[in-house]
PDB file of C-alpha atoms in Angstrom:
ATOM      1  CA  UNK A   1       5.188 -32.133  18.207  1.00  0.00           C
ATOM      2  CA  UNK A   2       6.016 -29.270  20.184  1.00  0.00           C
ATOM      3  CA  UNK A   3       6.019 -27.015  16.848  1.00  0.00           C
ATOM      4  CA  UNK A   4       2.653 -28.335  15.905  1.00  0.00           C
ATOM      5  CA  UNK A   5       0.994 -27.521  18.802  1.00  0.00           C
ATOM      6  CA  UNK A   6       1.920 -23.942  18.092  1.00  0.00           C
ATOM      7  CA  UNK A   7      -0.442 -24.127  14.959  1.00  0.00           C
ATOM      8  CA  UNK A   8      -4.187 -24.174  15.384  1.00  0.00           C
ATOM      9  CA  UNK A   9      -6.788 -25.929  12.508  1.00  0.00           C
ATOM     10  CA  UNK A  10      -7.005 -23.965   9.645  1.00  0.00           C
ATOM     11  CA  UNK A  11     -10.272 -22.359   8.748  1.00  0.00           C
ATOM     12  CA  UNK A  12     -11.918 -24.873   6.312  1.00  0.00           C
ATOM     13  CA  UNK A  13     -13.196 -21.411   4.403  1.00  0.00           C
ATOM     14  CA  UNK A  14     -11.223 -19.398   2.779  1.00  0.00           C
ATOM     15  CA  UNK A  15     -10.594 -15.933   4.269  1.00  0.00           C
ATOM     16  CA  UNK A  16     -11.659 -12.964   2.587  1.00  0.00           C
ATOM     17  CA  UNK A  17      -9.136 -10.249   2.160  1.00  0.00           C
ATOM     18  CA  UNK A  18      -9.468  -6.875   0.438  1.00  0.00           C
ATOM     19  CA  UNK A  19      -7.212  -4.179  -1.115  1.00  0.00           C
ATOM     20  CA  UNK A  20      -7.149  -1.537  -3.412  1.00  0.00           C
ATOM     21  CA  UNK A  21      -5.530  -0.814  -6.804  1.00  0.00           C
ATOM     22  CA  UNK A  22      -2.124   0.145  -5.611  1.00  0.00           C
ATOM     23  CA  UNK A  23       0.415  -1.089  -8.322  1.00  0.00           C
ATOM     24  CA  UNK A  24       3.177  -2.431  -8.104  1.00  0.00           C
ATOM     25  CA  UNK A  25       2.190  -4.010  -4.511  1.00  0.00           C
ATOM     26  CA  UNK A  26      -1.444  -5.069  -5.289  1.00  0.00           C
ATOM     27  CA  UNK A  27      -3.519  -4.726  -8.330  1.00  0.00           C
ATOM     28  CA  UNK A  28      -6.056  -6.295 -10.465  1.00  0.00           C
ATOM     29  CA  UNK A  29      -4.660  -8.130 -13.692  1.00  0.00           C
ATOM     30  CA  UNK A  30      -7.029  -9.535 -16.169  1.00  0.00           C
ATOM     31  CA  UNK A  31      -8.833 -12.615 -13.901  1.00  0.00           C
ATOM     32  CA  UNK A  32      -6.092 -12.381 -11.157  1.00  0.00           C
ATOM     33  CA  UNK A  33      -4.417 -10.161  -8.134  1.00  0.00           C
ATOM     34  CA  UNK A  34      -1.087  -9.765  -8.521  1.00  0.00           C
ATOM     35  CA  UNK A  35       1.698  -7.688  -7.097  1.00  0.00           C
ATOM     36  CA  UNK A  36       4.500  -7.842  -4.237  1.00  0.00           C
ATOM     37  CA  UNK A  37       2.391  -8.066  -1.601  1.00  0.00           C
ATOM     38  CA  UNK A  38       0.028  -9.814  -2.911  1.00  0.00           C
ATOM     39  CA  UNK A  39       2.604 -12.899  -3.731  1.00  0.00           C
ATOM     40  CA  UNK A  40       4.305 -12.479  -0.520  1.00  0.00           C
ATOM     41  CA  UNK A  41       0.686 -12.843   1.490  1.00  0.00           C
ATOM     42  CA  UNK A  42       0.233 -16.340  -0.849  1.00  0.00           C
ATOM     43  CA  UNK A  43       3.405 -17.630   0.403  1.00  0.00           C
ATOM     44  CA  UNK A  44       2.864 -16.991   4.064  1.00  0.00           C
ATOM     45  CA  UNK A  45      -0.868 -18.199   4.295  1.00  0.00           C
ATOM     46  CA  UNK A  46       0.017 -21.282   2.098  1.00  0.00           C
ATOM     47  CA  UNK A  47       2.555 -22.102   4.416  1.00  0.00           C
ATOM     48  CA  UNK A  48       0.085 -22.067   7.076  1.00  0.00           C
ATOM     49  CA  UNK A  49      -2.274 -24.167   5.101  1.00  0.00           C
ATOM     50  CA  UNK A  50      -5.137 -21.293   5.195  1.00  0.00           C
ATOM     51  CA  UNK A  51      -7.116 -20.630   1.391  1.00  0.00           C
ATOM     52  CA  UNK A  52      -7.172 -16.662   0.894  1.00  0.00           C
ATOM     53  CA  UNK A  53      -9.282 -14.847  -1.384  1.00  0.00           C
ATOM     54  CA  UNK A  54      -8.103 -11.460  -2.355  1.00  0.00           C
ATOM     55  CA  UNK A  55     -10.133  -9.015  -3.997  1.00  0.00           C
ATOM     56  CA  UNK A  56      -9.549  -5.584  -5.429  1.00  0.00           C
ATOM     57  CA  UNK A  57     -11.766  -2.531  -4.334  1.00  0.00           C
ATOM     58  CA  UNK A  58     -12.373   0.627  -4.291  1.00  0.00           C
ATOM     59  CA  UNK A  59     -10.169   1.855  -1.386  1.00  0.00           C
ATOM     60  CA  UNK A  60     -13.005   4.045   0.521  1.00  0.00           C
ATOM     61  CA  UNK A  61     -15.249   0.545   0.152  1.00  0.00           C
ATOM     62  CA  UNK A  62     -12.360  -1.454   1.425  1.00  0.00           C
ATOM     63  CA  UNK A  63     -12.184   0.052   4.440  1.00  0.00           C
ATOM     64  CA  UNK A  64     -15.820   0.130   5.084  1.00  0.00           C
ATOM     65  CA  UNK A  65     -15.896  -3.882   4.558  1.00  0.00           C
ATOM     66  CA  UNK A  66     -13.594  -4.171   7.326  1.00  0.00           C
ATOM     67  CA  UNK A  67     -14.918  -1.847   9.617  1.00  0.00           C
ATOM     68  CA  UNK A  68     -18.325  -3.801   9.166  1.00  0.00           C
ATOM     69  CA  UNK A  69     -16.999  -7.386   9.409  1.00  0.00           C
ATOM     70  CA  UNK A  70     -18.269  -8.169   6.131  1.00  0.00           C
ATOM     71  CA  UNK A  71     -14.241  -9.323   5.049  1.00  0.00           C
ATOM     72  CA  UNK A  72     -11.575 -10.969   7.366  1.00  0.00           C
ATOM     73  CA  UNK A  73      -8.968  -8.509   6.362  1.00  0.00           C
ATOM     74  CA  UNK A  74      -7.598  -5.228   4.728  1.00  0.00           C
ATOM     75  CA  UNK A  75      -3.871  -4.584   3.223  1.00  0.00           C
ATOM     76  CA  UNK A  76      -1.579  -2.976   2.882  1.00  0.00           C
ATOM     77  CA  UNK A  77      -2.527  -0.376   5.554  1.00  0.00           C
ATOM     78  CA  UNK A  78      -1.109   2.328   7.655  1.00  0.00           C
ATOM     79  CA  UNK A  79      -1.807   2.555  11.360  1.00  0.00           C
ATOM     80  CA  UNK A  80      -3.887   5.289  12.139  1.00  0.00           C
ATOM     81  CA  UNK A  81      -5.528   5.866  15.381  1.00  0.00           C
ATOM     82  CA  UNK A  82      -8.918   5.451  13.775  1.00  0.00           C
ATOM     83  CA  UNK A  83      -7.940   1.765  12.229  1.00  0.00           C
ATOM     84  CA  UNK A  84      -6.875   1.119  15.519  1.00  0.00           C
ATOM     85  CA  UNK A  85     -10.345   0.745  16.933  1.00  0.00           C
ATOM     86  CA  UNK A  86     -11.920  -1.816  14.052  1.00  0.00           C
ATOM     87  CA  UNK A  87      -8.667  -3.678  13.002  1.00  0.00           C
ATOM     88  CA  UNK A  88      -5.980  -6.180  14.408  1.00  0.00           C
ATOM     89  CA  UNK A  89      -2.828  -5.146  13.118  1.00  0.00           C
ATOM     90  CA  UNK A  90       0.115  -7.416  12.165  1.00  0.00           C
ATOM     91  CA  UNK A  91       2.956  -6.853  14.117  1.00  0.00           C
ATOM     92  CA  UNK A  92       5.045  -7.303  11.416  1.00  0.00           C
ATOM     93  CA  UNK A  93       5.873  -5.131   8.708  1.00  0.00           C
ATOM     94  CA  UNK A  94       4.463  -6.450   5.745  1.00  0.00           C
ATOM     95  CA  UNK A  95       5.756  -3.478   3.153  1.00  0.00           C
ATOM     96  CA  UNK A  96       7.579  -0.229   4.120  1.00  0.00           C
ATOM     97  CA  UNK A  97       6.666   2.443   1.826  1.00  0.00           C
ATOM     98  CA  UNK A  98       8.477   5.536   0.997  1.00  0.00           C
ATOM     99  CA  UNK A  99       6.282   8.567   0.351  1.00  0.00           C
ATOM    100  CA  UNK A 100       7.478  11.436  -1.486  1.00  0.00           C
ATOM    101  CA  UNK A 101       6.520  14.606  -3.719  1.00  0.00           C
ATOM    102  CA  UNK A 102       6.638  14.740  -7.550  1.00  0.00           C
ATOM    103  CA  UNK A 103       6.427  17.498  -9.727  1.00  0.00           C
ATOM    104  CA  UNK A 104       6.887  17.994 -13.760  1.00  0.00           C
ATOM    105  CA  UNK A 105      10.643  18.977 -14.445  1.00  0.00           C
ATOM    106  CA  UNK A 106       9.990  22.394 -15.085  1.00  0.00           C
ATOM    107  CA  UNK A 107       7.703  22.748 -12.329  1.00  0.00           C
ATOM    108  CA  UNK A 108       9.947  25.263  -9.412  1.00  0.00           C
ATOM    109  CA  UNK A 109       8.458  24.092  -6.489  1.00  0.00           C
ATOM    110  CA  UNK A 110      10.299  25.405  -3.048  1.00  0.00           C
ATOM    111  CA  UNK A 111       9.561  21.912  -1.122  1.00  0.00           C
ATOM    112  CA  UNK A 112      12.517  21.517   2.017  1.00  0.00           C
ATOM    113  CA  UNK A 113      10.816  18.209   3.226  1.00  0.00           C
ATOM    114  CA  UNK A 114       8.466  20.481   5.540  1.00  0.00           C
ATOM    115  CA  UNK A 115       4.493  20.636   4.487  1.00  0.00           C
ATOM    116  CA  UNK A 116       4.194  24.321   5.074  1.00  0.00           C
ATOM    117  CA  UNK A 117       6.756  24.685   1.889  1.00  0.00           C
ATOM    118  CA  UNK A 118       4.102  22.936  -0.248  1.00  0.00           C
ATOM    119  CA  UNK A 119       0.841  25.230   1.226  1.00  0.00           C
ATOM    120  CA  UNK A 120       1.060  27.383  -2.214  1.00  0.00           C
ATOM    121  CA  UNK A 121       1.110  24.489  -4.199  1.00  0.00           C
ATOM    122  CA  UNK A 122      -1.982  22.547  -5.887  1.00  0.00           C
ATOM    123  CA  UNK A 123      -1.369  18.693  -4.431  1.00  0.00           C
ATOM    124  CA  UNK A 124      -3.061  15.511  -5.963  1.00  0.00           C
ATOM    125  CA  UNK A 125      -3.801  12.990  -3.907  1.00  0.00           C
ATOM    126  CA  UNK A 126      -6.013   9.476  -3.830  1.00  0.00           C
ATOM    127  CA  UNK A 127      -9.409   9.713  -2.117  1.00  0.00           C
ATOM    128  CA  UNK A 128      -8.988   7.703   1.292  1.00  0.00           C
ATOM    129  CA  UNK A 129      -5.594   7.396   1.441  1.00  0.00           C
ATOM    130  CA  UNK A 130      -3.259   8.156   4.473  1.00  0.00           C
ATOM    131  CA  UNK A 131       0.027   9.163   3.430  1.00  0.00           C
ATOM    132  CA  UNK A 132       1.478   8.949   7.257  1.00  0.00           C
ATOM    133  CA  UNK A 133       1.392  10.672   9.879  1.00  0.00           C
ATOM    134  CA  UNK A 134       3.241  13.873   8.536  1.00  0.00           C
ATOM    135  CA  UNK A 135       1.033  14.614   6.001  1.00  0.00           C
ATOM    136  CA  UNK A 136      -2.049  13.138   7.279  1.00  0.00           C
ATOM    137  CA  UNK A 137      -1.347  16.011  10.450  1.00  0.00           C
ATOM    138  CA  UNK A 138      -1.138  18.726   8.105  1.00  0.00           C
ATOM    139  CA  UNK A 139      -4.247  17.937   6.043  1.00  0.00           C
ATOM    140  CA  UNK A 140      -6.066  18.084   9.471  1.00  0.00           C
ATOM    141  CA  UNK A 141      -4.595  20.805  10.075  1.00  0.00           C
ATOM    142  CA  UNK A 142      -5.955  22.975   6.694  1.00  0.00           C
ATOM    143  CA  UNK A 143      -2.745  23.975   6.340  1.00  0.00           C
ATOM    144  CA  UNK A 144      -2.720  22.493   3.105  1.00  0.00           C
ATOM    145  CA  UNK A 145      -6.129  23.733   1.150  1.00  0.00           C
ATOM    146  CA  UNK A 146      -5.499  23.211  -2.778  1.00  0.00           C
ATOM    147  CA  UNK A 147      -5.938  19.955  -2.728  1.00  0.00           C
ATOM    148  CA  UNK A 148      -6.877  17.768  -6.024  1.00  0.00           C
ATOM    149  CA  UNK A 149      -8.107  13.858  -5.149  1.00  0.00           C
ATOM    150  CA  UNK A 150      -8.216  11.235  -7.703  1.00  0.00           C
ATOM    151  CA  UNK A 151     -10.084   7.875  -7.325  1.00  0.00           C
ATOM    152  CA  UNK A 152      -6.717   5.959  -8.063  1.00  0.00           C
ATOM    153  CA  UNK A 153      -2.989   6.437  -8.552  1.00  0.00           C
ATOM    154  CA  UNK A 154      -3.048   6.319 -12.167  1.00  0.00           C
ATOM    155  CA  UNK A 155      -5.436   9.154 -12.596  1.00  0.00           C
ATOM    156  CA  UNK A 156      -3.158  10.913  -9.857  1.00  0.00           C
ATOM    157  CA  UNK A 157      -0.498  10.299 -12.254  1.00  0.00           C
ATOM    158  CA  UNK A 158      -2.632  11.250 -14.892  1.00  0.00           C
ATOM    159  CA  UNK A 159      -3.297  14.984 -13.581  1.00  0.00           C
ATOM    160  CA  UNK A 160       0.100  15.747 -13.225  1.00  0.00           C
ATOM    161  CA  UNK A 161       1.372  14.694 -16.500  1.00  0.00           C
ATOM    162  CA  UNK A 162      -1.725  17.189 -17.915  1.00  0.00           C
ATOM    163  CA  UNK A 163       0.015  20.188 -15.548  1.00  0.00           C
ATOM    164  CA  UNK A 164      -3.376  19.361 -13.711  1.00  0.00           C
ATOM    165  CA  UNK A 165      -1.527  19.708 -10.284  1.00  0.00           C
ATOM    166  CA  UNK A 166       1.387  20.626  -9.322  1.00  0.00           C
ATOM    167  CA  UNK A 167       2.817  18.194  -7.323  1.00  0.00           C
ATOM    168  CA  UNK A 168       1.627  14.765  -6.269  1.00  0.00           C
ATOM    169  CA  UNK A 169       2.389  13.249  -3.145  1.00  0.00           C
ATOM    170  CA  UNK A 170       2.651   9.201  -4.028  1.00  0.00           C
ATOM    171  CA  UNK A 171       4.714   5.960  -2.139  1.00  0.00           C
ATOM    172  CA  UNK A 172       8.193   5.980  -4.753  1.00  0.00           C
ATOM    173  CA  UNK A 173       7.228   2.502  -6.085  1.00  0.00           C
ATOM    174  CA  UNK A 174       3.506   3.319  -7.298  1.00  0.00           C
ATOM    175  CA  UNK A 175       4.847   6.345  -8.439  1.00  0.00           C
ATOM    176  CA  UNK A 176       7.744   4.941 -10.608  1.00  0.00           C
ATOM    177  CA  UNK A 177       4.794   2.238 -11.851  1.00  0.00           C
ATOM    178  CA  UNK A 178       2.600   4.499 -13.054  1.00  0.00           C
ATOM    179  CA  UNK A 179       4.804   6.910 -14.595  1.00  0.00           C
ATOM    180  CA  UNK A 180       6.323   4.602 -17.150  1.00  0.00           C
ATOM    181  CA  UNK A 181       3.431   3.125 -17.701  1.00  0.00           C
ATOM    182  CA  UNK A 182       1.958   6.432 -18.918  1.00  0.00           C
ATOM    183  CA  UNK A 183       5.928   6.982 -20.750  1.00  0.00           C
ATOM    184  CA  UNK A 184       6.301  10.187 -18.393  1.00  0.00           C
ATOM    185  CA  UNK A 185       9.027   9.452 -15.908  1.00  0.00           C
ATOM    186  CA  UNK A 186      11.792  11.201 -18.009  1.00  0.00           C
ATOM    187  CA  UNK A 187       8.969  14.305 -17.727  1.00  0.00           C
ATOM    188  CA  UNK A 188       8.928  14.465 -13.737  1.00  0.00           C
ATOM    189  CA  UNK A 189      11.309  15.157 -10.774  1.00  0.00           C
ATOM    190  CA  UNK A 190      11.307  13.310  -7.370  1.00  0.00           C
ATOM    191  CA  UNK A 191      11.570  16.062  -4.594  1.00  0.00           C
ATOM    192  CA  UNK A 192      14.044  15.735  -2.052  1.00  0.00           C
ATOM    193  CA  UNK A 193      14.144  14.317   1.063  1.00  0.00           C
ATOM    194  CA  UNK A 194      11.214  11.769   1.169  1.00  0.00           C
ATOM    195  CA  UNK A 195       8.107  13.033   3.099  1.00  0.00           C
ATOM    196  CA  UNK A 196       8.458   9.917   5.234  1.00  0.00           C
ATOM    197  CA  UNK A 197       9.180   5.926   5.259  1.00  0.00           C
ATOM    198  CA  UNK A 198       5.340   4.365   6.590  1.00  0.00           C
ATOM    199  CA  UNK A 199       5.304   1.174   7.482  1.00  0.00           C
ATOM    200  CA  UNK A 200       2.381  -0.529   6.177  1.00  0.00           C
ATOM    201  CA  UNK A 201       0.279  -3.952   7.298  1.00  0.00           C
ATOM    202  CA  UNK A 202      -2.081  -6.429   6.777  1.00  0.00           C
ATOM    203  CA  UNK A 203      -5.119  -5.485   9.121  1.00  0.00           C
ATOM    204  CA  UNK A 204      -7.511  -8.476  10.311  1.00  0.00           C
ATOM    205  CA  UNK A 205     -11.257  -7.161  11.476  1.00  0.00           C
ATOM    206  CA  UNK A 206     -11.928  -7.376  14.689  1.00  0.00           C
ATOM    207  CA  UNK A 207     -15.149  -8.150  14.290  1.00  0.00           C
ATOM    208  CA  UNK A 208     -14.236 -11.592  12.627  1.00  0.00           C
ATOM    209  CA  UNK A 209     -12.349 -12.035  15.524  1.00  0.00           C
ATOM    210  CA  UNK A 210      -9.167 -13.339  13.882  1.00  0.00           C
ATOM    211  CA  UNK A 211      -6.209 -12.254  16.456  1.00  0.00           C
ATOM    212  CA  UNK A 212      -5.135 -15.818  16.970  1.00  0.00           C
ATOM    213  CA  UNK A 213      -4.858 -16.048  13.027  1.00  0.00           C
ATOM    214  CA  UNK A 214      -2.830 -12.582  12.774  1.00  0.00           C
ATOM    215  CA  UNK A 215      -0.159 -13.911  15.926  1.00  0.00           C
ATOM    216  CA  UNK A 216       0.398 -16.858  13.251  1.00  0.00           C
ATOM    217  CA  UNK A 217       0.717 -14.768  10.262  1.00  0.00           C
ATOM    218  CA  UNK A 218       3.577 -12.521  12.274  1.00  0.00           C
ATOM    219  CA  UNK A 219       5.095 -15.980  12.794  1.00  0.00           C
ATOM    220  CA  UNK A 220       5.419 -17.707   9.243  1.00  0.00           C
ATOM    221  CA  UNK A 221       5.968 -13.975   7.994  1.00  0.00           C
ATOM    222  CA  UNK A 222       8.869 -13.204  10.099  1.00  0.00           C
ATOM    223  CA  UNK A 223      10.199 -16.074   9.304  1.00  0.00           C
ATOM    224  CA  UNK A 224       9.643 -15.508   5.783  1.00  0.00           C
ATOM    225  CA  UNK A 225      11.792 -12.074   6.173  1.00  0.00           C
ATOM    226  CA  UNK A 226      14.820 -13.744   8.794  1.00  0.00           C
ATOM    227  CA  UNK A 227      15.228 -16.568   6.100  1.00  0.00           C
ATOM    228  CA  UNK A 228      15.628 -14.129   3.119  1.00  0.00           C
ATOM    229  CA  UNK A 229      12.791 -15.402   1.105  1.00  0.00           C
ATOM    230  CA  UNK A 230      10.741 -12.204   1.405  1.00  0.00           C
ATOM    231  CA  UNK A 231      13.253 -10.456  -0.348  1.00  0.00           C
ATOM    232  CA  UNK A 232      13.608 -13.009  -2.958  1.00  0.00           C
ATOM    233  CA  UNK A 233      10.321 -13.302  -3.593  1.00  0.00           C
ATOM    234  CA  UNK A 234       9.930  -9.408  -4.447  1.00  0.00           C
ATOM    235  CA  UNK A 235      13.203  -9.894  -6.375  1.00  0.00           C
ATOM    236  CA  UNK A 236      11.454 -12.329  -8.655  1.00  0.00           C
ATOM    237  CA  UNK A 237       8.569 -10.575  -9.284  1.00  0.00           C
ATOM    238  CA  UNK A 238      11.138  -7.638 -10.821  1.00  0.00           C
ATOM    239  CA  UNK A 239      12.717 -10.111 -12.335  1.00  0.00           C
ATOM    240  CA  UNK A 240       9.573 -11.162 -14.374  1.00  0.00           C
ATOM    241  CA  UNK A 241       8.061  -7.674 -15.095  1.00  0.00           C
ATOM    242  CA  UNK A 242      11.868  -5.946 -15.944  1.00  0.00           C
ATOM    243  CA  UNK A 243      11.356  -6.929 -19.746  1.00  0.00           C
ATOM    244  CA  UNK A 244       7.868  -4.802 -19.503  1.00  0.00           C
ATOM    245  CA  UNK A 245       8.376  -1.609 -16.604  1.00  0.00           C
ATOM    246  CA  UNK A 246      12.185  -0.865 -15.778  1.00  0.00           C
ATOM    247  CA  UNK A 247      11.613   0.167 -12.408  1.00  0.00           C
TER     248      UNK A 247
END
């Protein structure tokens, strides 16, 4: 009894949660939203009992939903000191994400894990996304000023392959995704060290005024992680897709 009193009523609505195109973690396939994440944020609201519905956006448009209220929640997200005034971060860790450079194998770029080494290069990125706090600093900054955005990470991909850019800065896992989907990971080199390791999170609006929710979600996901069934759960879904992407 004492456990149950922990737990308040589920809403009798589902909640409304929104992402962006970000295989292999969350993406749109045929009718459905799939990826890591996305099955690992199934298991822990089913386990509280609490319908989610999860829909794929624009990233840009994402964000804006949340900020407005018009959606309960936003993943998978960096902290950034704007998000921090509109969103209710999970204290938990829902996915940390490696972000590093990539350039075409032939491609000499002088990169010693400092941004200044990359200001003569051309760098794709995605429109709205934060790449931590690293980067994020030094595109404030103007230090970096060639700079190529894409709508999505396949088109980042895309640009590179074409000698479009040269260099893309991309979390490993997307980047490793998209490259053998578009048969070009045998054309590309992954620049040493890694830019950074960003945690990332789910992200309830404030303005839906869903902190009680989020404490529970840390809860049954934590517990998801100390039992081992987070990890399993992202080992099955490699399990399932290692006969289509060897990742």
């Amino acid at each position: 009894m004492a456990f149950l009193a922990m737990v308040s009523v589920p809403r009798a609505e589902p909640i409304t949660l929104v992402t962006l195109e970000y295989p292999p973690y969350e993406y749109q396939d045929g009718d459905a939203v799939d990826g890591i994440v996305v099955r690992l944020l199934r298991r822990a609201f089913d386990e509280l009992g609490q319908e989610i519905d999860i829909q794929v956006l624009p990233w840009k448009r994402a964000q804006l939903m949340a900020k407005q209220g018009t959606v309960d929640g936003i993943f998978t997200v960096f902290k950034t000191e704007e998000r921090l005034t509109y969103l209710d971060y999970s204290s938990v860790v829902v996915m940390p994400q490696e972000v590093s450079v990539w350039a075409l194998e032939d491609t000499d770029v002088p990169f010693d894990g400092t941004m200044e080494s990359l200001k003569d290069m051309s760098i794709g990125l995605v429109l709205g996304v934060s790449y931590g706090q690293k980067t994020d600093d030094a595109l404030r900054s103007g230090l970096l000023d060639r700079l190529d955005y894409a709508f999505d990470s396949a088109q980042n991909i895309k640009k590179l392959l074409a000698g479009r850019t040269d260099v893309v800065i991309m979390n490993r896992y997307g980047a490793l995704y998209h490259l053998h989907l578009q048969n070009g990971y045998d054309r590309v080199q992954e620049l040493t060290p890694v830019l950074s390791s960003v945690p990332s999170y789910l992200g309830f609006s404030k303005k839906r005024q869903l902190a009680g929710l989020r404490d529970e979600f840390d809860r049954v996901f934590q517990k998801m992680i100390d039992s081992g069934e987070y990890e399993r759960i992202i080992a099955q879904y490699y399990s399932e897709k290692s006969g289509k992407t060897d990742f």
